[in-house]
mmCIF file of C-alpha atoms and ligand atoms in Angstrom:
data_model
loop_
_atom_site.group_PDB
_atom_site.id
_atom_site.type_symbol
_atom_site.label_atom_id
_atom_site.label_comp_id
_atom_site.label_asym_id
_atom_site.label_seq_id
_atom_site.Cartn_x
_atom_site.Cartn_y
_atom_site.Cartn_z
ATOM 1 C CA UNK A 1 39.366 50.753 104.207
ATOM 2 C CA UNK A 2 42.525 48.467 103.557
ATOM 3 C CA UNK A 3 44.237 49.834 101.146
ATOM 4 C CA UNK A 4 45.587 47.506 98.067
ATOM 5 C CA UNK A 5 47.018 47.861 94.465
ATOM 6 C CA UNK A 6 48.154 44.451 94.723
ATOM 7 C CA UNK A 7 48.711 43.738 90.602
ATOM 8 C CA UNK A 8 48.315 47.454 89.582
ATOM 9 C CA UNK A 9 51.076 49.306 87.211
ATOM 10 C CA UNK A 10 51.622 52.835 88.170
ATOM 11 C CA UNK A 11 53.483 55.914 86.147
ATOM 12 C CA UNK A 12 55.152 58.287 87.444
ATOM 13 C CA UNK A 13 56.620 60.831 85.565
ATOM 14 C CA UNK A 14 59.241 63.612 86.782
ATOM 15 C CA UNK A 15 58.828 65.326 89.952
ATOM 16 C CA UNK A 16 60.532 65.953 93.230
ATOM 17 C CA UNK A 17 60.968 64.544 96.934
ATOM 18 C CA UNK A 18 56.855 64.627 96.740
ATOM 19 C CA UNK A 19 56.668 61.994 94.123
ATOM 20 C CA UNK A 20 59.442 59.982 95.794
ATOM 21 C CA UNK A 21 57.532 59.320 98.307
ATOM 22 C CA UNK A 22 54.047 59.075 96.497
ATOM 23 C CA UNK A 23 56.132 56.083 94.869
ATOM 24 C CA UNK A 24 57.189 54.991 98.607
ATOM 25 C CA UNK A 25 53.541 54.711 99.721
ATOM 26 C CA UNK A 26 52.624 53.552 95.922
ATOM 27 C CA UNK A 27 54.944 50.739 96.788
ATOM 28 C CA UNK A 28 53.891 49.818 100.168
ATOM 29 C CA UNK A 29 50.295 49.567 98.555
ATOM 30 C CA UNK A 30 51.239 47.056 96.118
ATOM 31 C CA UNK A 31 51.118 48.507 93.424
ATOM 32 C CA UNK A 32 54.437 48.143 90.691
ATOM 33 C CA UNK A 33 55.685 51.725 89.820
ATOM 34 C CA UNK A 34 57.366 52.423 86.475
ATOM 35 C CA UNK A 35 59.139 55.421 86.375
ATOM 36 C CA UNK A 36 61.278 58.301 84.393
ATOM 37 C CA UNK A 37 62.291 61.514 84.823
ATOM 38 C CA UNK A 38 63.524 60.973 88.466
ATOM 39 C CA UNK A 39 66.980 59.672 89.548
ATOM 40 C CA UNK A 40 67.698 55.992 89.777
ATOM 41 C CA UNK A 41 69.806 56.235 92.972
ATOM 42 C CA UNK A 42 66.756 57.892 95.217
ATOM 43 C CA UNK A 43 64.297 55.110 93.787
ATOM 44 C CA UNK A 44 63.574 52.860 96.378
ATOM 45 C CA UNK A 45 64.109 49.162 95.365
ATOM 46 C CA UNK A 46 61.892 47.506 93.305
ATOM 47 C CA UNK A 47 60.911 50.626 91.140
ATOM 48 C CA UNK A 48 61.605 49.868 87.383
ATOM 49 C CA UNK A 49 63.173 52.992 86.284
ATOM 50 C CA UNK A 50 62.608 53.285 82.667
ATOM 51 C CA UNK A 51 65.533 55.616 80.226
ATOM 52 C CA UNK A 52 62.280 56.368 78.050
ATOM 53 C CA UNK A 53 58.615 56.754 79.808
ATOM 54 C CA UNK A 54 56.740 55.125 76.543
ATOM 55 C CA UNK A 55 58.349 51.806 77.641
ATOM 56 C CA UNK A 56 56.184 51.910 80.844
ATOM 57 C CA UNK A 57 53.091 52.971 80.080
ATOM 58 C CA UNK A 58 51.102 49.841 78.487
ATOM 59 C CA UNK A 59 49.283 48.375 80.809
ATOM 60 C CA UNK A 60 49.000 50.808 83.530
ATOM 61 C CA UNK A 61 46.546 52.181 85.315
ATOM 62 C CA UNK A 62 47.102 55.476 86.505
ATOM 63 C CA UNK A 63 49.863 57.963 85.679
ATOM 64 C CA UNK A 64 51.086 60.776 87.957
ATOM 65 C CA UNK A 65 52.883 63.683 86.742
ATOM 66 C CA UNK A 66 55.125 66.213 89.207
ATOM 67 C CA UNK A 67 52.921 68.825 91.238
ATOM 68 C CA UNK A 68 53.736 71.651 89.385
ATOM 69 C CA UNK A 69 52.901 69.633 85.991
ATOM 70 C CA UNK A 70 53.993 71.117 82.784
ATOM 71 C CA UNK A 71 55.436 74.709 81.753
ATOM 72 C CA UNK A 72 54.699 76.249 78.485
ATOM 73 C CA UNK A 73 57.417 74.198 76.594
ATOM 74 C CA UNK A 74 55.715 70.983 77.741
ATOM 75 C CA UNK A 75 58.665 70.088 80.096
ATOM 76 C CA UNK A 76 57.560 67.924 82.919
ATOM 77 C CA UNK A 77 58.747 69.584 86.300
ATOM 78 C CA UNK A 78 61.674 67.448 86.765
ATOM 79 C CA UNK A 79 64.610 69.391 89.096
ATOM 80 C CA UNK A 80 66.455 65.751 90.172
ATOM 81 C CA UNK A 81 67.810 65.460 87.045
ATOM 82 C CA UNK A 82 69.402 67.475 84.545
ATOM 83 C CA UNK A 83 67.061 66.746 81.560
ATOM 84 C CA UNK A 84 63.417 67.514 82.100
ATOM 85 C CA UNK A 85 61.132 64.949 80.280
ATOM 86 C CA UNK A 86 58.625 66.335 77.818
ATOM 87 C CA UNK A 87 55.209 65.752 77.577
ATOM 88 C CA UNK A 88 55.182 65.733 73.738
ATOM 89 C CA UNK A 89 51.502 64.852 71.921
ATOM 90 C CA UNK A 90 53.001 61.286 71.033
ATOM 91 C CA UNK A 91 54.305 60.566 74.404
ATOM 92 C CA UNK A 92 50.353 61.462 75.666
ATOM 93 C CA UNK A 93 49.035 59.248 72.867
ATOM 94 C CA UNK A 94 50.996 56.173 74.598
ATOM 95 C CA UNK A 95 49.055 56.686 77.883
ATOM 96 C CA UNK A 96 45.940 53.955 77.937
ATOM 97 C CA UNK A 97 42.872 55.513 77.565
ATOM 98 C CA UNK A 98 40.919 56.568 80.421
ATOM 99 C CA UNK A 99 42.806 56.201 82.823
ATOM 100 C CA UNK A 100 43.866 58.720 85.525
ATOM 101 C CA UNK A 101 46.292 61.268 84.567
ATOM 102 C CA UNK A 102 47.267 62.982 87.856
ATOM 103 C CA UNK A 103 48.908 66.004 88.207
ATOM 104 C CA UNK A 104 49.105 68.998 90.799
ATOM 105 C CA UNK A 105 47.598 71.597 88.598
ATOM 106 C CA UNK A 106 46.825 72.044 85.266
ATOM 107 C CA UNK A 107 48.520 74.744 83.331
ATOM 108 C CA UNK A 108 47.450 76.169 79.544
ATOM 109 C CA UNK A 109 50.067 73.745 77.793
ATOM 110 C CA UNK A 110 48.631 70.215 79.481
ATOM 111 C CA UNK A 111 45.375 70.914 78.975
ATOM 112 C CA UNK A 112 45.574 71.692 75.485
ATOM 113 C CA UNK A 113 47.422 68.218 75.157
ATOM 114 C CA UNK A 114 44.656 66.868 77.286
ATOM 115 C CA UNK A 115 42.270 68.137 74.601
ATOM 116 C CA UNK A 116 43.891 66.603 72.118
ATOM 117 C CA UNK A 117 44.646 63.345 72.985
ATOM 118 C CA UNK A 118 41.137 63.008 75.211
ATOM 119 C CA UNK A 119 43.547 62.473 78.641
ATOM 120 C CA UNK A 120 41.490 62.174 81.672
ATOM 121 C CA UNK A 121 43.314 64.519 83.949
ATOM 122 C CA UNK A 122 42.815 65.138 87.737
ATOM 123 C CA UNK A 123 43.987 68.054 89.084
ATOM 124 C CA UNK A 124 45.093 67.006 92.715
ATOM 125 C CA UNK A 125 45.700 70.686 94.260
ATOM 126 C CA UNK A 126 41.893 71.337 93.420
ATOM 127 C CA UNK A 127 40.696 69.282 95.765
ATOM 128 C CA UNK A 128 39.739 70.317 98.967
ATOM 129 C CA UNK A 129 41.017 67.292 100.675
ATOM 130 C CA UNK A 130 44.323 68.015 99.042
ATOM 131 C CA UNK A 131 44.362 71.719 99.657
ATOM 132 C CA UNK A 132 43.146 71.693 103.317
ATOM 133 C CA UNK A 133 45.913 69.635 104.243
ATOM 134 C CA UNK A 134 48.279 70.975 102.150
ATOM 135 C CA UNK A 135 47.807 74.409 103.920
ATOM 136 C CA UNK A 136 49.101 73.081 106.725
ATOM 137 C CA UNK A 137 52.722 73.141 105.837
ATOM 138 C CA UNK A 138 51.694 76.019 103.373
ATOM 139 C CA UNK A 139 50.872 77.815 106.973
ATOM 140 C CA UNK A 140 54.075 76.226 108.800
ATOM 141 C CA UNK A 141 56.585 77.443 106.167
ATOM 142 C CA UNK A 142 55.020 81.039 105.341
ATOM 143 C CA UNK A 143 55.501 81.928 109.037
ATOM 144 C CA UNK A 144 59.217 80.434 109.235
ATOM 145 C CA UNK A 145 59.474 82.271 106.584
ATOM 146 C CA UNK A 146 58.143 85.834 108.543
ATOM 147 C CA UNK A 147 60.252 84.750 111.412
ATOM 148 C CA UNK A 148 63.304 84.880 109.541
ATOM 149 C CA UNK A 149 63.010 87.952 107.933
ATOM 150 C CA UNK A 150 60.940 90.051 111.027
ATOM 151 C CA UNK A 151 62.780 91.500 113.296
ATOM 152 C CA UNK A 152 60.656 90.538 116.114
ATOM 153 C CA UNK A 153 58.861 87.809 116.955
ATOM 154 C CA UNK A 154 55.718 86.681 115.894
ATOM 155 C CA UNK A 155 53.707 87.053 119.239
ATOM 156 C CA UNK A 156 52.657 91.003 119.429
ATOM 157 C CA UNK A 157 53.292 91.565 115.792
ATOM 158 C CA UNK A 158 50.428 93.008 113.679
ATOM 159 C CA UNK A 159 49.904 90.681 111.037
ATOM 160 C CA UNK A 160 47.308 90.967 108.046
ATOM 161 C CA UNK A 161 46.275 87.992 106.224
ATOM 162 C CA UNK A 162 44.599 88.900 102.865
ATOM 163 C CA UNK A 163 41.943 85.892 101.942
ATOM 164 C CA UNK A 164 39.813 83.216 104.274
ATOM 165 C CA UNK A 165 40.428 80.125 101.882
ATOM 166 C CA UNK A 166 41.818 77.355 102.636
ATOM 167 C CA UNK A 167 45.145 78.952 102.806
ATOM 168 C CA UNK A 168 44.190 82.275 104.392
ATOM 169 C CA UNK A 169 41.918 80.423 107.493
ATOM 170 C CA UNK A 170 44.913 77.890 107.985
ATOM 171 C CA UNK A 171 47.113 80.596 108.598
ATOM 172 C CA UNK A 172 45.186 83.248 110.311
ATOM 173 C CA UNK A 173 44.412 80.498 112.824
ATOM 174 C CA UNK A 174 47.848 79.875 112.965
ATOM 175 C CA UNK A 175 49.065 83.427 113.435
ATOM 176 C CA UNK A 176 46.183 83.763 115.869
ATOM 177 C CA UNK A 177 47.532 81.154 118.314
ATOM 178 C CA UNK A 178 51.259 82.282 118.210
ATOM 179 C CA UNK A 179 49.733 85.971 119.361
ATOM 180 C CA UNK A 180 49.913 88.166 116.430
ATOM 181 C CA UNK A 181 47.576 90.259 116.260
ATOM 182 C CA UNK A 182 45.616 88.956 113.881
ATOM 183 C CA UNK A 183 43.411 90.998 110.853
ATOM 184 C CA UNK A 184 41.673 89.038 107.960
ATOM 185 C CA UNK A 185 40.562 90.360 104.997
ATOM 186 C CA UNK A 186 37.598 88.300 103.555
ATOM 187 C CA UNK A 187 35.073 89.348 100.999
ATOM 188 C CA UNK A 188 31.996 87.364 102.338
ATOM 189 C CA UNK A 189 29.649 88.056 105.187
ATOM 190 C CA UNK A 190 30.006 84.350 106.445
ATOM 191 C CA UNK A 191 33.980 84.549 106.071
ATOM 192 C CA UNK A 192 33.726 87.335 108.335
ATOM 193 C CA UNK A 193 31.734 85.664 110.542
ATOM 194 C CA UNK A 194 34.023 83.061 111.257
ATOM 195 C CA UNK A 195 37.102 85.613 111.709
ATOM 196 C CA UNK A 196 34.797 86.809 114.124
ATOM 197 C CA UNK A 197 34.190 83.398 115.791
ATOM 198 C CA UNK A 198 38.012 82.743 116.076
ATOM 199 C CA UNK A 199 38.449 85.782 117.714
ATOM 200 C CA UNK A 200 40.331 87.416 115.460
ATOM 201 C CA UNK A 201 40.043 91.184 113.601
ATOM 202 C CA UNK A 202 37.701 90.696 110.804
ATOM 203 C CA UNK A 203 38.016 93.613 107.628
ATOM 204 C CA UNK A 204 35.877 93.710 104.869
ATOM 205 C CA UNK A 205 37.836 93.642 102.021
ATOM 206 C CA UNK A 206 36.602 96.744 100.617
ATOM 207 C CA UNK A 207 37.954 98.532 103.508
ATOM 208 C CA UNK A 208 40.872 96.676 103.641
ATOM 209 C CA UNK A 209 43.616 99.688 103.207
ATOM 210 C CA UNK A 210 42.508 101.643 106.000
ATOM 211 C CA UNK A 211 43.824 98.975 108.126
ATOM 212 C CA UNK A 212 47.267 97.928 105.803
ATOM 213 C CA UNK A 213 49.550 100.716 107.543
ATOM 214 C CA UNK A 214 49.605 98.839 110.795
ATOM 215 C CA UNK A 215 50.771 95.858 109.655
ATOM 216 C CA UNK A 216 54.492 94.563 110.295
ATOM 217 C CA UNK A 217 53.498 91.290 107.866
ATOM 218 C CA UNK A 218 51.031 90.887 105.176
ATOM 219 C CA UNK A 219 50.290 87.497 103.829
ATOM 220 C CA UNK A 220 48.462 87.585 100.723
ATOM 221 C CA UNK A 221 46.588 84.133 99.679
ATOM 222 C CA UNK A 222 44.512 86.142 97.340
ATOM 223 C CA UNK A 223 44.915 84.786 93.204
ATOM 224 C CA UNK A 224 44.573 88.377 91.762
ATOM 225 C CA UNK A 225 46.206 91.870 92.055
ATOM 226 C CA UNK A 226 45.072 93.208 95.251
ATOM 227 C CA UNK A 227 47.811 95.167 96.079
ATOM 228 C CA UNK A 228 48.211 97.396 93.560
ATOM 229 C CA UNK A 229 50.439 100.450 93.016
ATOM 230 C CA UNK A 230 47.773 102.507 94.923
ATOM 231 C CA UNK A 231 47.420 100.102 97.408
ATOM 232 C CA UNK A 232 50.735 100.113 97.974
ATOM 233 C CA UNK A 233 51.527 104.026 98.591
ATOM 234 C CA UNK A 234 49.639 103.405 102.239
ATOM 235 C CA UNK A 235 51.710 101.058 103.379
ATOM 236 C CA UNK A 236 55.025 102.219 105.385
ATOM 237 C CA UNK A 237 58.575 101.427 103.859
ATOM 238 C CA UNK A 238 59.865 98.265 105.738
ATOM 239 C CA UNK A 239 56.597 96.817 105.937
ATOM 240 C CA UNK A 240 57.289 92.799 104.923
ATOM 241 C CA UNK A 241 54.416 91.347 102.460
ATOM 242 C CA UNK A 242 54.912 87.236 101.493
ATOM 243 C CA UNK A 243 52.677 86.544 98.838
ATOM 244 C CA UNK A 244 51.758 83.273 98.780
ATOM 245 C CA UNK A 245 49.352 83.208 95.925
ATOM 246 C CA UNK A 246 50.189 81.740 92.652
ATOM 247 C CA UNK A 247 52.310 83.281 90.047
ATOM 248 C CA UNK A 248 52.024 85.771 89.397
ATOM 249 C CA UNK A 249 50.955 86.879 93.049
ATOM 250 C CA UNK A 250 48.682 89.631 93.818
ATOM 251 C CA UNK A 251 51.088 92.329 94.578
ATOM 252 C CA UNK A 252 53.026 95.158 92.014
ATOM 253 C CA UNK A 253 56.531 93.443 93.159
ATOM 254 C CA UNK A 254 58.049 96.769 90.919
ATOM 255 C CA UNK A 255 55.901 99.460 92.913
ATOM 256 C CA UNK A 256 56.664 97.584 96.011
ATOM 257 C CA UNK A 257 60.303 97.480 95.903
ATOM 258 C CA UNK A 258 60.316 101.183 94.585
ATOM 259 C CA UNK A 259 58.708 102.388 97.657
ATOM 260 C CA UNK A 260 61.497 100.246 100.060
ATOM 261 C CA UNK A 261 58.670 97.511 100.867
ATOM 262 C CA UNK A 262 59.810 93.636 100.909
ATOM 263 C CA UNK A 263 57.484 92.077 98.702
ATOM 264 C CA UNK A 264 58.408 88.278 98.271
ATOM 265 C CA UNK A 265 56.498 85.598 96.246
ATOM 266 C CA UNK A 266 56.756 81.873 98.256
ATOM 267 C CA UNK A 267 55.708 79.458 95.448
ATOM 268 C CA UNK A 268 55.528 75.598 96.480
ATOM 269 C CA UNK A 269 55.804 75.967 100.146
ATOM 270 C CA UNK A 270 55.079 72.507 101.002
ATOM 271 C CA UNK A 271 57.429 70.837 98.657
ATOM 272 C CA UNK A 272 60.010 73.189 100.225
ATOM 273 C CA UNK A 273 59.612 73.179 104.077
ATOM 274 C CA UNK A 274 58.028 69.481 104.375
ATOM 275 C CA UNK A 275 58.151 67.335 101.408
ATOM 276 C CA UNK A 276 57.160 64.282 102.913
ATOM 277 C CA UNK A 277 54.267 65.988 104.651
ATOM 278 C CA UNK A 278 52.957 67.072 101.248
ATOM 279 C CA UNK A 279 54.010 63.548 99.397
ATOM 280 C CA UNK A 280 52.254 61.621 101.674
ATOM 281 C CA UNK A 281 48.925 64.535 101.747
ATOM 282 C CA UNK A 282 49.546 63.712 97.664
ATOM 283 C CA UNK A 283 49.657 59.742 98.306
ATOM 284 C CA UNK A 284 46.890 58.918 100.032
ATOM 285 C CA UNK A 285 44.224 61.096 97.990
ATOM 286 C CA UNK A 286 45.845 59.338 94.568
ATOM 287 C CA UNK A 287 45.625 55.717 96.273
ATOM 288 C CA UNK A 288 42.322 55.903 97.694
ATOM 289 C CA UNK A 289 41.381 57.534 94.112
ATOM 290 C CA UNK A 290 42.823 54.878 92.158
ATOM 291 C CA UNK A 291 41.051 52.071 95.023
ATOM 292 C CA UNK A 292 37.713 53.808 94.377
ATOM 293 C CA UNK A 293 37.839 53.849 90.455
ATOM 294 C CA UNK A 294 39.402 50.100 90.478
ATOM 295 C CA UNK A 295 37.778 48.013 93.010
ATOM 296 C CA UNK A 296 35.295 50.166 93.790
ATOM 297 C CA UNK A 297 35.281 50.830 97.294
HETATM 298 P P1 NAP B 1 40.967 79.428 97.966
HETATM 299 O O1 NAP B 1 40.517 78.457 98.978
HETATM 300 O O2 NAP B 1 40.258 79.491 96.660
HETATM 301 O O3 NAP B 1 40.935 80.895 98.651
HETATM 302 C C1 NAP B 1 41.147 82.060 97.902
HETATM 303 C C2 NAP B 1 40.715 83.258 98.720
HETATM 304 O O4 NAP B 1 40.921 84.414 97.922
HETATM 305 C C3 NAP B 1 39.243 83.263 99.115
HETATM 306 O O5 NAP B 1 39.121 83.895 100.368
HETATM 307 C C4 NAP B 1 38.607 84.106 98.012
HETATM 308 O O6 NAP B 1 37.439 84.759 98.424
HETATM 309 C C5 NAP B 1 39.672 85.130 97.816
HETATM 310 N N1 NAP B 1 39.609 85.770 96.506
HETATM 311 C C6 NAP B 1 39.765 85.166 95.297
HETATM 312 N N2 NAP B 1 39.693 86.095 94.324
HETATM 313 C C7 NAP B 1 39.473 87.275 94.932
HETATM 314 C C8 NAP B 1 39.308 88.603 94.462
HETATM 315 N N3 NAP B 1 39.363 88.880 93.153
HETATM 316 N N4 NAP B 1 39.119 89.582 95.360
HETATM 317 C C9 NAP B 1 39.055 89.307 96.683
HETATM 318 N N5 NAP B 1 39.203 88.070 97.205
HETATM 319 C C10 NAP B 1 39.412 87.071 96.323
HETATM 320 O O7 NAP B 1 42.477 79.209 97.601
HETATM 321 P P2 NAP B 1 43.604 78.592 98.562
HETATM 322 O O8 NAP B 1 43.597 77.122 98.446
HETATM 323 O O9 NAP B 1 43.481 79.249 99.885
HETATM 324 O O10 NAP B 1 44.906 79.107 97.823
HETATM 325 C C11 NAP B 1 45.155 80.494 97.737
HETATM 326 C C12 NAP B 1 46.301 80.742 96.779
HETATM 327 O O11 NAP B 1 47.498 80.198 97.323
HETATM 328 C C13 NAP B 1 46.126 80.069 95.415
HETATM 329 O O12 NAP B 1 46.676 80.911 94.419
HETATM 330 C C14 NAP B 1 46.949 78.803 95.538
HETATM 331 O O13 NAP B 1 47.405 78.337 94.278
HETATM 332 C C15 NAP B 1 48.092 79.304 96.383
HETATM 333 N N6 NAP B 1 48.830 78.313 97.150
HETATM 334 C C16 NAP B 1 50.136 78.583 97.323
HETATM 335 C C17 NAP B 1 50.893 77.764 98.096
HETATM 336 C C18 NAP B 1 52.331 78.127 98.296
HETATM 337 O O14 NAP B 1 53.115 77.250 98.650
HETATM 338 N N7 NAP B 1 52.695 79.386 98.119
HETATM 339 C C19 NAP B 1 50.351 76.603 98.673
HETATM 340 C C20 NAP B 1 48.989 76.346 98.484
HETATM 341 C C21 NAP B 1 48.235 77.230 97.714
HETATM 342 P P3 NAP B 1 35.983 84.134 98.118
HETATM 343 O O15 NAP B 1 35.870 82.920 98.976
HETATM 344 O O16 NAP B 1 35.082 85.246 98.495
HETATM 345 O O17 NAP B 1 35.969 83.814 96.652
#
């Protein structure tokens, strides 16, 4: 499929080095990008960068908001500039109707402006074509992240990965090539299955504790408390857990660091360790998207 938004006005609104270069690739697609929220000297030329975003929104169709969206004050995630935007009820009232509102996830504030205002939102990170690639540097930077704080390597260490997602398989794949030794937690028969099938240690999750006190690195992709206070008291002191789940983790951080374990949450990975990676993962889903709706094909 070419790809072509000859004629087509974009938004985009706040962000970080991802939604530079979404605008990069937004550009080379032909599309015209309005923008706010994001500094004038990274813009590549030929962006109109915009003091106020209402003053670039008629017309256009297809706004995209910063990966992590909006926090609970309605402030855009902006961190290249030292005022973050916000997404106030009139400012979603300017956007033309229908169109796509992307945006990495959807948070309690944006949706109840969504509501509201009848936005059309798409929630990128939801996707599994979005979050199957995006594990990838998910995967990459949790495991920098291990080697710098193990001290020894990653081949011959014992490393649990709580979760077979999208996340979990990436990495447990991952771990399993670089020679950990390599448990998975899963919940379903099939999940274990597969651990099975890639040759690595499959535990049920129910059983999962019994098998926590070898570990010298836990990864935890799981989106609820798993490791809970109890959970906790069989692992040894030292033992490192990176919870890459999202906030607020699945681990009692307080019980953890009371018992001398290193419990660390590792938000936004991707927009950390390869931003262009994840821009251009981000890019290509929101172009073809915005081909599909437009031209149809
Ligand atoms: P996913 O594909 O939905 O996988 C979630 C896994 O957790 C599945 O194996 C699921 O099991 C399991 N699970 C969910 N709830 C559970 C429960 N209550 N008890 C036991 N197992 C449970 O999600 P993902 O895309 O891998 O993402 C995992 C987490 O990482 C999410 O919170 C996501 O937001 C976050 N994330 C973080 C980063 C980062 O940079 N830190 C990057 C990407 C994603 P079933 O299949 O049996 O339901």
């Amino acid at each position: 499929m070419q790809i072509n938004l000859e004629g087509m006005s974009i938004a985009v609104l706040g962000g970080d080095e991802r939604s530079l270069v979404i605008i990069e690739e937004l550009l080379a697609s032909g599309a015209v990008v309005n923008t706010a929220g994001l500094p004038a000297d990274l813009l590549p030329a030929g962006v109109n960068c915009l003091s106020k975003p209402e003053a670039g929104l008629a017309g256009v169709g297809g706004v995209i908001l910063p990966v992590p969206g909006v926090n609970e004050k309605g402030q855009l995630y902006c961190p290249l500039i030292p005022k973050p935007l916000v997404l106030t009820r009139e400012l979603a009232a300017c956007f033309p109707p229908g169109i796509p509102i992307f945006t990495g996830v959807i948070r309690p504030y944006l949706a109840k402006i969504a509501a509201i205002t009848g936005l059309r939102l798409i929630e990128l990170m939801e996707r599994n074509e979005v979050a199957i690639l995006n594990s990838i540097p998910t995967a990459e930077g949790a495991i920098q992240m291990a080697m710098e704080m193990l001290p020894i390597t990653i081949h011959g260490s014992c490393a649990i990965v709580l979760g077979f997602g999208r996340v979990g398989a990436t990495l447990a794949r991952l771990l399993g090539v670089m020679g950990a030794r390599t448990r998975v937690v899963a919940r379903r028969p099939e999940h274990l299955a597969r651990i099975t099938e890639l040759n690595l240690v499959p535990v049920p999750f129910a059983g999962m504790s019994h098998y926590l006190e070898e570990a010298d690195v836990i990864f935890n992709t799981i989106p609820a408390l798993v490791l809970t206070g109890k959970v906790l008291e069989r692992i040894p002191a030292g033992t490192l857990i990176l919870d890459l789940a999202s906030a607020p983790g699945g681990v009692d951080f307080q019980k953890a660091a009371s018992i001398g374990i290193k419990a660390v949450l590792a938000p936004g990975i991707p927009g950390k360790v390869a931003p262009k990676t994840a821009g251009r993962i981000l890019a290509k889903v929101i172009i073809d998207l915005l081909q599909e709706e437009t031209f149809g094909n």
